[in-house]
Tab-separated table of C-alpha atoms in Angstrom:
chain	number	residue	atom	x	y	z
W	1	UNK	CA	219.549	304.529	116.497
W	2	UNK	CA	217.499	303.476	113.515
W	3	UNK	CA	217.874	300.209	111.707
W	4	UNK	CA	217.479	300.180	107.974
W	5	UNK	CA	217.812	297.092	105.862
W	6	UNK	CA	219.458	297.529	102.499
W	7	UNK	CA	218.826	294.766	99.964
W	8	UNK	CA	221.087	294.580	96.911
W	9	UNK	CA	221.544	298.129	95.697
W	10	UNK	CA	218.099	299.282	96.803
W	11	UNK	CA	216.574	299.861	100.210
W	12	UNK	CA	213.503	297.985	101.364
W	13	UNK	CA	210.404	300.037	100.520
W	14	UNK	CA	209.379	300.526	104.173
W	15	UNK	CA	212.690	302.194	105.037
W	16	UNK	CA	213.397	304.062	101.815
W	17	UNK	CA	214.019	307.779	102.381
W	18	UNK	CA	213.869	307.529	106.180
W	19	UNK	CA	215.442	310.754	107.422
W	20	UNK	CA	218.089	311.266	110.062
W	21	UNK	CA	217.610	314.700	111.583
W	22	UNK	CA	220.228	316.428	113.735
W	23	UNK	CA	218.343	319.472	115.067
W	24	UNK	CA	219.754	322.768	113.880
W	25	UNK	CA	222.538	321.011	111.908
W	26	UNK	CA	221.418	318.662	109.098
W	27	UNK	CA	218.841	316.377	107.669
W	28	UNK	CA	220.164	313.202	105.982
W	29	UNK	CA	218.132	310.891	103.755
W	30	UNK	CA	219.911	307.775	102.486
W	31	UNK	CA	218.582	306.995	98.995
W	32	UNK	CA	220.699	304.089	97.708
W	33	UNK	CA	223.829	302.005	98.165
W	34	UNK	CA	225.878	300.743	95.231
W	35	UNK	CA	229.191	299.058	94.581
W	36	UNK	CA	231.099	300.839	91.775
W	37	UNK	CA	234.589	300.760	90.268
W	38	UNK	CA	234.620	304.577	90.345
W	39	UNK	CA	232.392	307.596	90.745
W	40	UNK	CA	232.599	310.542	88.410
W	41	UNK	CA	230.617	313.793	88.279
W	42	UNK	CA	227.359	313.776	86.315
W	43	UNK	CA	228.534	316.565	83.988
W	44	UNK	CA	232.333	316.350	83.977
W	45	UNK	CA	234.390	319.224	82.600
W	46	UNK	CA	237.731	318.941	80.871
W	47	UNK	CA	239.533	318.482	84.202
W	48	UNK	CA	237.676	316.949	87.111
W	49	UNK	CA	238.133	314.960	90.295
W	50	UNK	CA	236.781	311.453	90.626
W	51	UNK	CA	237.137	308.570	93.068
W	52	UNK	CA	238.127	305.036	92.129
W	53	UNK	CA	238.655	301.818	93.994
W	54	UNK	CA	242.200	301.316	95.246
W	55	UNK	CA	243.526	297.896	94.257
W	56	UNK	CA	242.317	295.217	91.826
W	57	UNK	CA	240.478	293.307	94.574
W	58	UNK	CA	238.413	296.311	95.732
W	59	UNK	CA	235.342	298.295	94.726
W	60	UNK	CA	233.801	301.465	96.113
W	61	UNK	CA	230.801	301.165	98.384
W	62	UNK	CA	228.862	304.364	97.652
W	63	UNK	CA	226.061	305.542	99.931
W	64	UNK	CA	223.975	308.190	98.140
W	65	UNK	CA	222.662	310.643	100.720
W	66	UNK	CA	220.340	313.622	100.247
W	67	UNK	CA	221.880	316.166	102.634
W	68	UNK	CA	220.203	319.339	103.819
W	69	UNK	CA	222.086	322.014	105.767
W	70	UNK	CA	219.824	323.090	108.627
W	71	UNK	CA	222.469	325.301	110.192
W	72	UNK	CA	222.793	329.060	109.673
W	73	UNK	CA	226.297	328.713	108.205
W	74	UNK	CA	227.861	327.344	105.029
W	75	UNK	CA	229.507	323.930	105.664
W	76	UNK	CA	231.683	321.465	103.747
W	77	UNK	CA	230.028	318.233	102.591
W	78	UNK	CA	232.170	316.153	104.979
W	79	UNK	CA	231.016	318.205	108.019
W	80	UNK	CA	227.570	316.612	108.129
W	81	UNK	CA	228.328	312.916	108.660
W	82	UNK	CA	230.936	310.196	108.610
W	83	UNK	CA	230.681	306.694	107.224
W	84	UNK	CA	232.267	303.363	108.172
W	85	UNK	CA	231.514	299.826	107.050
W	86	UNK	CA	232.398	296.394	108.394
W	87	UNK	CA	232.806	293.352	106.233
W	88	UNK	CA	234.268	290.020	107.305
W	89	UNK	CA	235.491	291.539	110.573
W	90	UNK	CA	237.402	294.359	108.841
W	91	UNK	CA	236.559	298.021	109.439
W	92	UNK	CA	236.639	300.324	106.412
W	93	UNK	CA	236.541	304.081	107.062
W	94	UNK	CA	235.194	306.249	104.283
W	95	UNK	CA	234.974	309.837	103.212
W	96	UNK	CA	232.061	312.084	102.299
W	97	UNK	CA	232.121	313.866	98.962
W	98	UNK	CA	229.736	315.907	96.810
W	99	UNK	CA	229.256	317.164	93.259
W	100	UNK	CA	229.781	320.890	92.831
W	101	UNK	CA	226.751	323.019	91.894
W	102	UNK	CA	227.263	322.383	88.177
W	103	UNK	CA	227.890	318.633	88.777
W	104	UNK	CA	231.207	319.041	86.945
W	105	UNK	CA	233.503	318.003	89.803
W	106	UNK	CA	233.418	315.785	92.925
W	107	UNK	CA	235.295	316.709	96.053
W	108	UNK	CA	234.951	316.568	99.852
W	109	UNK	CA	235.390	320.350	100.048
W	110	UNK	CA	232.107	321.234	98.287
W	111	UNK	CA	230.188	323.667	100.425
W	112	UNK	CA	226.456	323.585	101.160
W	113	UNK	CA	224.984	326.988	101.943
W	114	UNK	CA	222.614	327.363	104.865
W	115	UNK	CA	219.183	325.905	104.040
W	116	UNK	CA	220.311	324.154	100.860
W	117	UNK	CA	220.172	320.472	99.913
W	118	UNK	CA	222.484	318.433	97.738
W	119	UNK	CA	223.261	314.786	97.095
W	120	UNK	CA	226.434	313.688	98.880
W	121	UNK	CA	228.202	310.392	98.744
W	122	UNK	CA	229.680	308.309	101.532
W	123	UNK	CA	232.542	306.545	99.725
W	124	UNK	CA	234.402	303.496	101.105
W	125	UNK	CA	237.095	301.319	99.529
W	126	UNK	CA	235.913	297.734	100.149
W	127	UNK	CA	236.793	294.197	99.160
W	128	UNK	CA	234.921	293.131	95.983
W	129	UNK	CA	233.614	290.176	97.986
W	130	UNK	CA	231.449	292.537	100.064
W	131	UNK	CA	229.302	293.276	96.991
W	132	UNK	CA	227.943	289.711	97.061
W	133	UNK	CA	227.867	289.367	100.815
W	134	UNK	CA	226.685	291.259	103.856
W	135	UNK	CA	228.193	294.302	105.512
W	136	UNK	CA	227.186	296.719	108.253
W	137	UNK	CA	227.285	300.404	107.400
W	138	UNK	CA	227.451	303.056	110.138
W	139	UNK	CA	226.544	306.669	109.513
W	140	UNK	CA	227.836	308.977	112.241
W	141	UNK	CA	225.925	312.257	112.625
W	142	UNK	CA	225.412	314.554	115.557
W	143	UNK	CA	227.115	312.236	118.041
W	144	UNK	CA	225.009	309.194	117.136
W	145	UNK	CA	225.765	306.110	115.016
W	146	UNK	CA	222.990	304.877	112.710
W	147	UNK	CA	223.403	301.267	111.602
W	148	UNK	CA	222.370	299.977	108.161
W	149	UNK	CA	222.883	296.523	106.674
W	150	UNK	CA	223.744	295.878	103.048
W	151	UNK	CA	222.960	292.391	101.896
W	152	UNK	CA	222.991	291.039	98.331
């Protein structure tokens, strides 16, 4: 396990871009954590998928992750890791999504070809209160949990 301290929406400098490597499978580099009302693709088309917080008292906790496919096969974005967060004793399971190659759509079914890298997003529906508090974030990859702490 590695411990990384997240402060506000930015990681401490000493831990920024610390990689998680699962040999022969993937390389994950968390780059930022933000609370957002919704996430949309960078270059949305006429029709596109997006993710928004469910309920007026919630926001999305979004973990931006540079993801590299080290395997020899094409894989879906959600195949590389899972994400869960705990705030105020409540567990919140998330999903992993990615922009398509043109950054016109966001979905969990985006595929990363062998040897390619792309930004993926661990997305969790959380209480708005968590944005101004402290929560533990767990990234699950290759049979290991990696703990991070978000603290405003």
